[in-house]
PDB file of C-alpha atoms in Angstrom:
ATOM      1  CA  UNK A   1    -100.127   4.728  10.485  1.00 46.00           C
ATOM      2  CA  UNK A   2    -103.706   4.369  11.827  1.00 44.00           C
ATOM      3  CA  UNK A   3    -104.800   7.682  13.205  1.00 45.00           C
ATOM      4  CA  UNK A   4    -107.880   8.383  15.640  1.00 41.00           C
ATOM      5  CA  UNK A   5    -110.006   9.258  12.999  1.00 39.00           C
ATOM      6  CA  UNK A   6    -109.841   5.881  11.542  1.00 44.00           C
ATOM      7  CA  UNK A   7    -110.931   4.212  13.945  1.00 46.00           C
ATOM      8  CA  UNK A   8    -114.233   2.337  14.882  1.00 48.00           C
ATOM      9  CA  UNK A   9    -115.603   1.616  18.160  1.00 45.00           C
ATOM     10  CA  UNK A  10    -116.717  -1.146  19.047  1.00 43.00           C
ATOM     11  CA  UNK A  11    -122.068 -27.364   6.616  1.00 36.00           C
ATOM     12  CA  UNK A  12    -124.252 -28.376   5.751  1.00 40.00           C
ATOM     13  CA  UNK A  13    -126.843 -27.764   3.624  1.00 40.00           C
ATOM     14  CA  UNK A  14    -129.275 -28.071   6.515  1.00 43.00           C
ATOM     15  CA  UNK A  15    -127.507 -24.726   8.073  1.00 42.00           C
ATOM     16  CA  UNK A  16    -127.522 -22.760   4.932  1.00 41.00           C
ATOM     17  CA  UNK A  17    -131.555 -23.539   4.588  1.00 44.00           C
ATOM     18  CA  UNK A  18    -132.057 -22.399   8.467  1.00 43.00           C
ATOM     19  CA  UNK A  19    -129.949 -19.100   7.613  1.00 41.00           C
ATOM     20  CA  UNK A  20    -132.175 -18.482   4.467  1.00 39.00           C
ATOM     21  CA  UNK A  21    -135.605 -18.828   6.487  1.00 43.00           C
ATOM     22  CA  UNK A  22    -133.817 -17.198   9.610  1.00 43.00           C
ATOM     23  CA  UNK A  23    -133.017 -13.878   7.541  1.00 40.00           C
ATOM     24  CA  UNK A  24    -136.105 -13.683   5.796  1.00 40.00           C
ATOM     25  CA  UNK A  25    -137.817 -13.617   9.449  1.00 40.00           C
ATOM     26  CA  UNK A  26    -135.333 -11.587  10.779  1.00 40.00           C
ATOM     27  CA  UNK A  27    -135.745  -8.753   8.416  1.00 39.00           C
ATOM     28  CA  UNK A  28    -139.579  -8.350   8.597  1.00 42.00           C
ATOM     29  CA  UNK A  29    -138.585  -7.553  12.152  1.00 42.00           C
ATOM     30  CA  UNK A  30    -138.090  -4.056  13.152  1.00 42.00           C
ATOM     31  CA  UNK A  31    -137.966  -1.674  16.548  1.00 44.00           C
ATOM     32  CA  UNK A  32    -141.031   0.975  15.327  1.00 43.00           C
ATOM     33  CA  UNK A  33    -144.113  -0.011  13.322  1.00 39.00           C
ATOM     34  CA  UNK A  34    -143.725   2.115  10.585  1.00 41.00           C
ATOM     35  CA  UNK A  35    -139.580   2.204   9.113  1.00 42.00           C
ATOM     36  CA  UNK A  36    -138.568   3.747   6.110  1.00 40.00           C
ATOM     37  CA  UNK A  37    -137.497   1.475   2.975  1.00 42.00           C
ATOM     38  CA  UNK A  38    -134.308  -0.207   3.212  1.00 46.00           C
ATOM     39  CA  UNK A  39    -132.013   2.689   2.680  1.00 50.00           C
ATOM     40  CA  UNK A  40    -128.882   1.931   0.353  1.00 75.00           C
ATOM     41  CA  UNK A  41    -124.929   2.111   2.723  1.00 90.00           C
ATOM     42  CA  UNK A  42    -123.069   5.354   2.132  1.00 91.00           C
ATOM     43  CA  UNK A  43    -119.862   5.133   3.467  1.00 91.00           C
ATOM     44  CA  UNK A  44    -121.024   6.700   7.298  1.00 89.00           C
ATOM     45  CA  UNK A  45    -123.929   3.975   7.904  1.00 91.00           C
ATOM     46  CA  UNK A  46    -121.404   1.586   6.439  1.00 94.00           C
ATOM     47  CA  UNK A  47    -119.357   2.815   9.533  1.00 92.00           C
ATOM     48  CA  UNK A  48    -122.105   2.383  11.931  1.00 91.00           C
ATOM     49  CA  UNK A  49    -122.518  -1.328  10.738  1.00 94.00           C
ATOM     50  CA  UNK A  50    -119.097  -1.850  11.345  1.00 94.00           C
ATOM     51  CA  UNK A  51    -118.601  -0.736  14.782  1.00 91.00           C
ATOM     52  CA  UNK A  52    -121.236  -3.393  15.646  1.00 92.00           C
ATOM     53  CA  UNK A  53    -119.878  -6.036  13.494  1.00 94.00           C
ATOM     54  CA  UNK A  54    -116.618  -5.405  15.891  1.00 93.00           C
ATOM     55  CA  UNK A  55    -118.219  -6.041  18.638  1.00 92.00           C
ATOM     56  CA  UNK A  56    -119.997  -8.855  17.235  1.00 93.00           C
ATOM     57  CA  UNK A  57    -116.905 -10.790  16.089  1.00 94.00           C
ATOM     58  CA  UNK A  58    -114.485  -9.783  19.385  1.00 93.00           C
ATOM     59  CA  UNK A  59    -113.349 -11.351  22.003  1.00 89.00           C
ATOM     60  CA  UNK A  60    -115.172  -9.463  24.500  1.00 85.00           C
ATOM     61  CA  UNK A  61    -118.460 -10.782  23.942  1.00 85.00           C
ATOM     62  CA  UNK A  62    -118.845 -11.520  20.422  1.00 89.00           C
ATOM     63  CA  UNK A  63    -118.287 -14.522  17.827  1.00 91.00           C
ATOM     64  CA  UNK A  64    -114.728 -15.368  18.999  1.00 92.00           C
ATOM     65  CA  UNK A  65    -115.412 -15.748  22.463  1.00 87.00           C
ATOM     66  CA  UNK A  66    -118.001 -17.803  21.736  1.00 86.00           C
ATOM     67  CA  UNK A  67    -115.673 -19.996  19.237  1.00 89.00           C
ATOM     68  CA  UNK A  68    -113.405 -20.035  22.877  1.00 86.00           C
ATOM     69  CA  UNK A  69    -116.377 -20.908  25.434  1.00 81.00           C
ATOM     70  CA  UNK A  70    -117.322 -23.903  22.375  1.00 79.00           C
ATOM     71  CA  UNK A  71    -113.757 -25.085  22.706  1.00 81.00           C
ATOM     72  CA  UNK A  72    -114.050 -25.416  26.583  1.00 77.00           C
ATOM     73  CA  UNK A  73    -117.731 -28.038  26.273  1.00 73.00           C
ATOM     74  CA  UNK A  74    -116.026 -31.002  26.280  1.00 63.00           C
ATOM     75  CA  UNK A  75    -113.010 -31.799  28.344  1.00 51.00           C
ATOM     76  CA  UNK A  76    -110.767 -34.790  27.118  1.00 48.00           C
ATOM     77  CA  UNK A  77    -110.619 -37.746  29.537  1.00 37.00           C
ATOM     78  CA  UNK A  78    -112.564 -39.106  32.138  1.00 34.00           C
ATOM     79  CA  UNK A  79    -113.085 -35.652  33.740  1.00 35.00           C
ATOM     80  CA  UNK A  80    -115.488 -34.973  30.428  1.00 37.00           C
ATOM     81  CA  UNK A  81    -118.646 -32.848  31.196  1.00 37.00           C
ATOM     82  CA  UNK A  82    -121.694 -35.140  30.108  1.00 38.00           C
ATOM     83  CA  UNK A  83    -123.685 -34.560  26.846  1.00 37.00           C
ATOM     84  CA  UNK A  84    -127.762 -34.852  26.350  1.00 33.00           C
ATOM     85  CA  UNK A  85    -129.684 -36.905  24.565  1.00 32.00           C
ATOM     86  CA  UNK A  86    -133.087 -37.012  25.548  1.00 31.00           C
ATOM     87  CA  UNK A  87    -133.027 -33.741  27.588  1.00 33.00           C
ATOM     88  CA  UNK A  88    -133.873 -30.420  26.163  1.00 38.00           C
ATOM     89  CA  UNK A  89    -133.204 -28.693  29.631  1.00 47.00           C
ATOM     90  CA  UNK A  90    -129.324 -26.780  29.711  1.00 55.00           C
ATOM     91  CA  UNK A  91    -126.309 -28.377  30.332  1.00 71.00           C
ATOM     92  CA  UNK A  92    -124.559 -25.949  31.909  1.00 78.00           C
ATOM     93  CA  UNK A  93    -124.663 -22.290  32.339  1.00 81.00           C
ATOM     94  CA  UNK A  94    -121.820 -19.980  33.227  1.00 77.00           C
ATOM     95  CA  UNK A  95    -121.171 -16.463  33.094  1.00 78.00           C
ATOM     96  CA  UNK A  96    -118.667 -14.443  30.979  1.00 73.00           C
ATOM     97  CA  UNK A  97    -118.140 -10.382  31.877  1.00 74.00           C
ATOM     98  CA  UNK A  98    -121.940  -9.240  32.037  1.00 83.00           C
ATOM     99  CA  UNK A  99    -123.216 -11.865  29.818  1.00 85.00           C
ATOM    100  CA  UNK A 100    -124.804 -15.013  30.248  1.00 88.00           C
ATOM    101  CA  UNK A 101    -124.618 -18.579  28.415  1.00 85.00           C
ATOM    102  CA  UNK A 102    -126.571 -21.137  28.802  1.00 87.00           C
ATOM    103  CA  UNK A 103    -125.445 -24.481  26.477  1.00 86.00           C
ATOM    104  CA  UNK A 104    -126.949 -27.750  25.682  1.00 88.00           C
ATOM    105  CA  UNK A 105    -124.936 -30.157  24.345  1.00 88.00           C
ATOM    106  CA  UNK A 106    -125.003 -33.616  22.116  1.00 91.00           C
ATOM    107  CA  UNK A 107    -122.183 -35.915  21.263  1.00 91.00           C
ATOM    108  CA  UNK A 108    -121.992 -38.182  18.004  1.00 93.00           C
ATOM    109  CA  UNK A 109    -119.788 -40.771  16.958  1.00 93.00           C
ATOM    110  CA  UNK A 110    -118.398 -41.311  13.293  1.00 93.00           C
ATOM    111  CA  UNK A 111    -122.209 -42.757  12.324  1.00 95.00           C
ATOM    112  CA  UNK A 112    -124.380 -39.689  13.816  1.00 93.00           C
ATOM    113  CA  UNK A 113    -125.120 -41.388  16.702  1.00 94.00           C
ATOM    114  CA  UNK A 114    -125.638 -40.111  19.699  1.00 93.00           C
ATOM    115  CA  UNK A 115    -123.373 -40.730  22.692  1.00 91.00           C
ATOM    116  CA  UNK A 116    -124.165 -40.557  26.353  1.00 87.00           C
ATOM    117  CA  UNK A 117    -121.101 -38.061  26.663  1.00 82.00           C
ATOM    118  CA  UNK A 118    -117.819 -37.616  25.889  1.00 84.00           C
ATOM    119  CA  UNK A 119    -115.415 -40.692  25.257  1.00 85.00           C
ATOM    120  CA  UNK A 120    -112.877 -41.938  22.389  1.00 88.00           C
ATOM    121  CA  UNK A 121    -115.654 -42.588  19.845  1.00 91.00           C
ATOM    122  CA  UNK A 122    -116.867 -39.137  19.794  1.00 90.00           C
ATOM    123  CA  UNK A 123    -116.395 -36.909  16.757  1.00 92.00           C
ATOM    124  CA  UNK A 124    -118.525 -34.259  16.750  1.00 93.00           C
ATOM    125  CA  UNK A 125    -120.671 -31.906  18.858  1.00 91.00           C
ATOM    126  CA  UNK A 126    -123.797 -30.032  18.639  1.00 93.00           C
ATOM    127  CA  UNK A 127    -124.236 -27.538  20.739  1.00 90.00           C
ATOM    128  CA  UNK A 128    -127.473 -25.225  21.134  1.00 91.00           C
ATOM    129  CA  UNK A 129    -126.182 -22.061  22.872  1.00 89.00           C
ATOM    130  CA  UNK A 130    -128.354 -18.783  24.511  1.00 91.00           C
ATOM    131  CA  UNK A 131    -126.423 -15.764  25.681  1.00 91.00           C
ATOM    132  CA  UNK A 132    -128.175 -12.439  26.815  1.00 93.00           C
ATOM    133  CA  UNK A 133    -126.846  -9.753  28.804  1.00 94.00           C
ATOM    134  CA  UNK A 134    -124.504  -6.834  28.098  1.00 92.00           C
ATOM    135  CA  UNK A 135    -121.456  -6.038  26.382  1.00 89.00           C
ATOM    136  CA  UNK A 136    -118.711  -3.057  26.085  1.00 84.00           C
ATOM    137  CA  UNK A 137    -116.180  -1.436  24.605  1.00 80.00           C
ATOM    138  CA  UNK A 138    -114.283   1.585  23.623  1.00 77.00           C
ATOM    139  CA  UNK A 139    -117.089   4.392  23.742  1.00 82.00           C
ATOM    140  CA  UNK A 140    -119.263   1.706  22.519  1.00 88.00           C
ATOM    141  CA  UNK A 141    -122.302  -0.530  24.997  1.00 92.00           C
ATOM    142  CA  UNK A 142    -124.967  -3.305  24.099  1.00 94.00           C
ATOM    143  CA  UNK A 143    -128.185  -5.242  25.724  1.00 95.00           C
ATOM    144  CA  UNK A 144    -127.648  -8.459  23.134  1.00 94.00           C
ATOM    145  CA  UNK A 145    -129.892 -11.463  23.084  1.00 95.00           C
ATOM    146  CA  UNK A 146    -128.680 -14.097  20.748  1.00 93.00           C
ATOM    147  CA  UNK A 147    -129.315 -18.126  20.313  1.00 93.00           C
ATOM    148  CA  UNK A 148    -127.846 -20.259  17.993  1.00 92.00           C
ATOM    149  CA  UNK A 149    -126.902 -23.933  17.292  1.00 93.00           C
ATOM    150  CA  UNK A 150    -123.156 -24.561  16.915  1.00 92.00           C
ATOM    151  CA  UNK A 151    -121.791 -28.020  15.172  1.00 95.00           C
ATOM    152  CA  UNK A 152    -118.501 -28.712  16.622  1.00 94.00           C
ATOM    153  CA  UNK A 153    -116.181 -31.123  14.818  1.00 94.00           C
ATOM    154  CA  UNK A 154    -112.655 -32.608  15.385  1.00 92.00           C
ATOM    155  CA  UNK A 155    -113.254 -32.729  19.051  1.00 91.00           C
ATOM    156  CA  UNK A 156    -111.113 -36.548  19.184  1.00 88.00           C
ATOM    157  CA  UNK A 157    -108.289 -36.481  21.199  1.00 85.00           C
ATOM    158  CA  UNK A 158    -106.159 -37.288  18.162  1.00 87.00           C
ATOM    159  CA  UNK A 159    -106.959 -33.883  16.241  1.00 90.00           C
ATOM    160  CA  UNK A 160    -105.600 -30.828  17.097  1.00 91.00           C
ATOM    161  CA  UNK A 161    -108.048 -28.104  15.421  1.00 94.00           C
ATOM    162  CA  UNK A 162    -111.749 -28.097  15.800  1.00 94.00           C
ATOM    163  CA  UNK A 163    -113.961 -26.903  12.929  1.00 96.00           C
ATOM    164  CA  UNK A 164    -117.456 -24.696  13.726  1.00 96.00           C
ATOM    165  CA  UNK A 165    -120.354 -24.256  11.296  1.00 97.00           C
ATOM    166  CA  UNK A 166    -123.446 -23.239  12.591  1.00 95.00           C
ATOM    167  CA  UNK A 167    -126.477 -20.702  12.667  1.00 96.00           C
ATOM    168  CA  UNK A 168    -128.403 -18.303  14.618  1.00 95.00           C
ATOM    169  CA  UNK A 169    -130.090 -14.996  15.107  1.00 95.00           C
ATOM    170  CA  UNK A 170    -129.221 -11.939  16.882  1.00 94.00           C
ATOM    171  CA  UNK A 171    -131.327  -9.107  18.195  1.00 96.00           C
ATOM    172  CA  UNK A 172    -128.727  -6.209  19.562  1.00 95.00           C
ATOM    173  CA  UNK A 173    -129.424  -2.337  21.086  1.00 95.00           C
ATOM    174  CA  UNK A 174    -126.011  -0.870  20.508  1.00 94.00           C
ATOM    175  CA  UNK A 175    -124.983   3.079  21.729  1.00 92.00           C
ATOM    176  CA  UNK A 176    -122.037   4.126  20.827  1.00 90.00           C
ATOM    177  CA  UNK A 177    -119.796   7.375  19.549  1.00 79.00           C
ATOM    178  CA  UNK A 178    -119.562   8.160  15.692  1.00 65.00           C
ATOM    179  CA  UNK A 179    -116.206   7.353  13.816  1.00 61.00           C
ATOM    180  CA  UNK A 180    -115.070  10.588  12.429  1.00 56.00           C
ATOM    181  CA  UNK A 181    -116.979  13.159  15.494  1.00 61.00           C
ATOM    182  CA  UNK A 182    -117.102  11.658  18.902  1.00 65.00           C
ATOM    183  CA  UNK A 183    -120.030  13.650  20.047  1.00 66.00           C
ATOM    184  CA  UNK A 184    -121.974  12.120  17.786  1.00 74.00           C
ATOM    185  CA  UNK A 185    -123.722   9.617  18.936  1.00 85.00           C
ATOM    186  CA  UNK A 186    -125.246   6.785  17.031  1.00 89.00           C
ATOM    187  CA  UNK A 187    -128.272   4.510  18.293  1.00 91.00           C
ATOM    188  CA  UNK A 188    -128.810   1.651  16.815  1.00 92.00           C
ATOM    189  CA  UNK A 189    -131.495  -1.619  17.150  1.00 93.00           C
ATOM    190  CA  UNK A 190    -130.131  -4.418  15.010  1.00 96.00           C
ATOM    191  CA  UNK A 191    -132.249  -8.031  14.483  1.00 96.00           C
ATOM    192  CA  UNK A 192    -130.813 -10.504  11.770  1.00 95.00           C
ATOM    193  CA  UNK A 193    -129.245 -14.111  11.515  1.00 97.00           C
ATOM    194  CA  UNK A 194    -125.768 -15.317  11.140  1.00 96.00           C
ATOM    195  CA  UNK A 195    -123.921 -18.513   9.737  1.00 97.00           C
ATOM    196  CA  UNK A 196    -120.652 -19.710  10.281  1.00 97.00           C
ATOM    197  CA  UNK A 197    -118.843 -21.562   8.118  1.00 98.00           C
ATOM    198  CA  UNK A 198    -115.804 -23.968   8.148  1.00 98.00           C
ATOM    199  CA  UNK A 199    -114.113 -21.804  10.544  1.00 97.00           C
ATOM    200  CA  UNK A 200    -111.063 -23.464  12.266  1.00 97.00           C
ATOM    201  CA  UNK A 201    -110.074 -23.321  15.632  1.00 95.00           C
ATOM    202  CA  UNK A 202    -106.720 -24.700  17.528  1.00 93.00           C
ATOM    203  CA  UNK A 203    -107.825 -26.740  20.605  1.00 90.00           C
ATOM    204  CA  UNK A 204    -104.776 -25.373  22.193  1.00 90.00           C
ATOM    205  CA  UNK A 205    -104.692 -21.348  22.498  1.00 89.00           C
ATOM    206  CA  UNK A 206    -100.736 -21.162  23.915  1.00 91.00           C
ATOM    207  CA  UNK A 207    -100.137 -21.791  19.996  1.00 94.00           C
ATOM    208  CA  UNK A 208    -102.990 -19.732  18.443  1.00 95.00           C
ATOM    209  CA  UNK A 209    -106.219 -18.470  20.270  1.00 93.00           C
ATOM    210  CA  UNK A 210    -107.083 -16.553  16.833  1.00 96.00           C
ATOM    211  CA  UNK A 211    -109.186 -18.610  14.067  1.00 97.00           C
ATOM    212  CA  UNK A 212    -107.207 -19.849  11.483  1.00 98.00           C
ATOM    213  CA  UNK A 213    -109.674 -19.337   8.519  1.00 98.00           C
ATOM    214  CA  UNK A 214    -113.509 -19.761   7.675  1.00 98.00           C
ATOM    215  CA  UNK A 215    -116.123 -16.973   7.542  1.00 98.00           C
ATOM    216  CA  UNK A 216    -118.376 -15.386   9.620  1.00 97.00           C
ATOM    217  CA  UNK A 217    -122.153 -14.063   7.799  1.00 98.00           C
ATOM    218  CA  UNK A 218    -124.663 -11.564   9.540  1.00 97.00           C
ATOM    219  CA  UNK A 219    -127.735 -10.902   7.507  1.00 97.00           C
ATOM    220  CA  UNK A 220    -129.640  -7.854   9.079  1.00 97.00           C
ATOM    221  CA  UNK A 221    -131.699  -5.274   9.292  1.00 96.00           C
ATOM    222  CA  UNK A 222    -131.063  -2.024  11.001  1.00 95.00           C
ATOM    223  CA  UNK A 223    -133.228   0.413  12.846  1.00 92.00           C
ATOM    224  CA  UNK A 224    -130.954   3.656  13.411  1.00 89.00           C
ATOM    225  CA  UNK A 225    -132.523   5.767  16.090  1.00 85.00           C
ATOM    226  CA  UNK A 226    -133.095   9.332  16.699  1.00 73.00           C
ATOM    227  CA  UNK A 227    -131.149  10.008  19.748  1.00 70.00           C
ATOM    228  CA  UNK A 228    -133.391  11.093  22.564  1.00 59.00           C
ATOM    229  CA  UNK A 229    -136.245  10.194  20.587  1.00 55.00           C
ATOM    230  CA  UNK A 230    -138.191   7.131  22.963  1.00 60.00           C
ATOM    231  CA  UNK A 231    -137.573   4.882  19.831  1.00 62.00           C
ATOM    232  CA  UNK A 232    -138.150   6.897  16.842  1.00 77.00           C
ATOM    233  CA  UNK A 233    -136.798   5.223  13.513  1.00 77.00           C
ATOM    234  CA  UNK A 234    -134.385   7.762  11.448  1.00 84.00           C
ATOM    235  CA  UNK A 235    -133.418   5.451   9.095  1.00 89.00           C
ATOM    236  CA  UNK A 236    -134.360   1.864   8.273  1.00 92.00           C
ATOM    237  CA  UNK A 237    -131.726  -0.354   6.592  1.00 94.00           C
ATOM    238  CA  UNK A 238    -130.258  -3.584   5.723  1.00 95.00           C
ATOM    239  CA  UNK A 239    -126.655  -5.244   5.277  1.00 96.00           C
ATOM    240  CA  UNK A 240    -124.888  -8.450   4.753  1.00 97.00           C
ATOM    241  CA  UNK A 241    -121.220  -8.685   6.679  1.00 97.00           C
ATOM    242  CA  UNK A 242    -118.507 -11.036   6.680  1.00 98.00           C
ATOM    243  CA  UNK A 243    -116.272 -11.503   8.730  1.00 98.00           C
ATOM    244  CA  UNK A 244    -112.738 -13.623   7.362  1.00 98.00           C
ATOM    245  CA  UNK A 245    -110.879 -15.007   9.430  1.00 98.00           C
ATOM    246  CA  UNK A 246    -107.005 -15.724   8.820  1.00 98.00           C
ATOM    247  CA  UNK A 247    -105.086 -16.913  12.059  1.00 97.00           C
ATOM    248  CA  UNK A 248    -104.458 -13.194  13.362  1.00 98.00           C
ATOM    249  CA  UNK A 249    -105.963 -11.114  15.381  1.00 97.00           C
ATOM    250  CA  UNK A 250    -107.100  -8.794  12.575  1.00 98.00           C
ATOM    251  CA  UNK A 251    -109.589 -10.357  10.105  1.00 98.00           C
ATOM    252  CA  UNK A 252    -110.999  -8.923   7.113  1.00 97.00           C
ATOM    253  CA  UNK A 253    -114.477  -7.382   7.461  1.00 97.00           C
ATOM    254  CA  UNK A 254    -116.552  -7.072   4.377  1.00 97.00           C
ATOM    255  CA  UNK A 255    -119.936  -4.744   4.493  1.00 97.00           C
ATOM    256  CA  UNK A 256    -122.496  -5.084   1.458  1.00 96.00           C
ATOM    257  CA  UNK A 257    -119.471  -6.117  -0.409  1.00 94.00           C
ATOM    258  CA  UNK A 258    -118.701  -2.821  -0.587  1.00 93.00           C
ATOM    259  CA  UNK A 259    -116.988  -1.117   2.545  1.00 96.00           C
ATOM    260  CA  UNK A 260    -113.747  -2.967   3.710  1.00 96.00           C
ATOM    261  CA  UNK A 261    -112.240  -3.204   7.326  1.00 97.00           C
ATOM    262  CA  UNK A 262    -109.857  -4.908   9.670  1.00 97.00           C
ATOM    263  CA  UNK A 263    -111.323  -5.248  13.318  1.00 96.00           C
ATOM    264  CA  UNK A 264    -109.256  -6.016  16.089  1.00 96.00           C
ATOM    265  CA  UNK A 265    -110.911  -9.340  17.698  1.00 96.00           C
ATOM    266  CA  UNK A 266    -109.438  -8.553  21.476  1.00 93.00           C
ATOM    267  CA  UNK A 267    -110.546  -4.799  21.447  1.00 90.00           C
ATOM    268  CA  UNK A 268    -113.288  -4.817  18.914  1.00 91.00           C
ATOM    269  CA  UNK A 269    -112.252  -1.400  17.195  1.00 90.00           C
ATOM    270  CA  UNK A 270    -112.439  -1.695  13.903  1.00 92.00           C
ATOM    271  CA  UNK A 271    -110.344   0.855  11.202  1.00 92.00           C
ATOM    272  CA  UNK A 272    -111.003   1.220   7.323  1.00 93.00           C
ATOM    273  CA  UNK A 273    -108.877  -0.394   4.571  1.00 92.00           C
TER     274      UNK A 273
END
């Protein structure tokens, strides 16, 4: 039975060569001038990480209600929301809680074309995405600034299930209360990139609004703060985490291959496994 103290508080080859040169920028970046070396997970930082990685793959603000706003960028029919090709300038922009998310979109047909919108030829969507604002949860809060490119397939009107893969970077100031003391409180500035890959959606949520499978990959660096400090860097570190999803609402999470977790994608909490 989970207990208090458990818990946690919230293809392409083209993508995987962005990720690479996205997390190699990412990780020179940091919140004070002079961190400490990368600083190897015991199982409390490993914690930490995963109370953000909660947030960062939840419904309330994080990976899988962006997988729901990408669902909701094309409309079927002749009521479709038009695509851009020669514009760079947003789409559309529309508000979710306290954050904001501005899209640009592309259609293509079966060849890679481009289409003027959405019709029965499309196949496939390509959406660049920019979200800042704030997020929150149990005893947890965030200023997040993220932008990414997501490629949406099996957006026909004959498929059910879409499929996402895409890339991105993250920069994220997270307070929040410590997992096993909840007086202790745990600053934390977080840059890095993240990949998804082959994860599966159903277009129609009544059935299943949880991802049926794929992964989701953060590749960051960590600043952890000294509480009341203006900044000061306490410890410097880095992490990989992935997120697998399985249909439910309670995907695996993986830290540095090491630390194991299930996180609850409508809350965010996350417990240990």
């Amino acid at each position: 039975e989970e207990t208090d103290a458990m818990k946690l508080h919230p293809t392409r080859t083209a993508f995987a060569a962005v990720l690479i040169a996205a997390a190699v920028v990412m990780s020179s970046c940091g919140k004070g001038t002079n961190p400490t070396n990368p600083a190897q997970l015991d199982q409390q930082t490993a914690d930490d990480v995963a109370v953000m990685a909660g947030a960062d793959a939840s419904m309330n603000g994080g990976v899988t209600a962006e997988l729901s706003a990408g669902a909701q960028l094309f409309v079927p029919g002749p009521q479709a929301m038009p695509g851009s090709i020669s514009s760079t300038a947003w789409d559309t922009t529309f508000t979710r809680d306290s954050l904001t998310i501005s899209v640009s979109r592309t259609f293509y047909n079966a060849l890679g074309q481009p289409l003027p919108g959405y019709g029965p030829t499309a196949v496939r969507l390509v959406a660049t995405t920019r979200i800042t604002g704030t997020m929150s949860g149990h005893r947890y809060r965030a200023t997040i600034q993220r932008t990414g490119m997501l490629d949406i397939g099996g957006i026909n009107a004959l498929q059910d299930t879409l499929t996402f893969n895409g890339i991105g970077s993250d920069t994220t100031d997270a307070q929040f209360s410590g997992m096993m003391d909840s007086t202790r409180t745990v600053v934390l500035h977080k840059t890095g990139a993240r990949a998804l890959s082959q994860v599966k959606l159903l277009k129609d949520p009544n059935v299943n609004p949880w991802p049926l499978s794929g992964t989701a990959t953060w590749t960051i660096t960590v600043d952890k703060l000294v509480t009341g400090g203006g900044g000061t860097i306490e410890k410097h570190f880095s992490a990989t985490v992935v997120v697998t999803f399985d249909g439910t609402s309670t995907p695996d999470i993986t830290i540095n291959g090491s630390f194991h977790y299930r996180v609850n994608l409508l809350t965010g909490i996350v417990t240990r496994v």
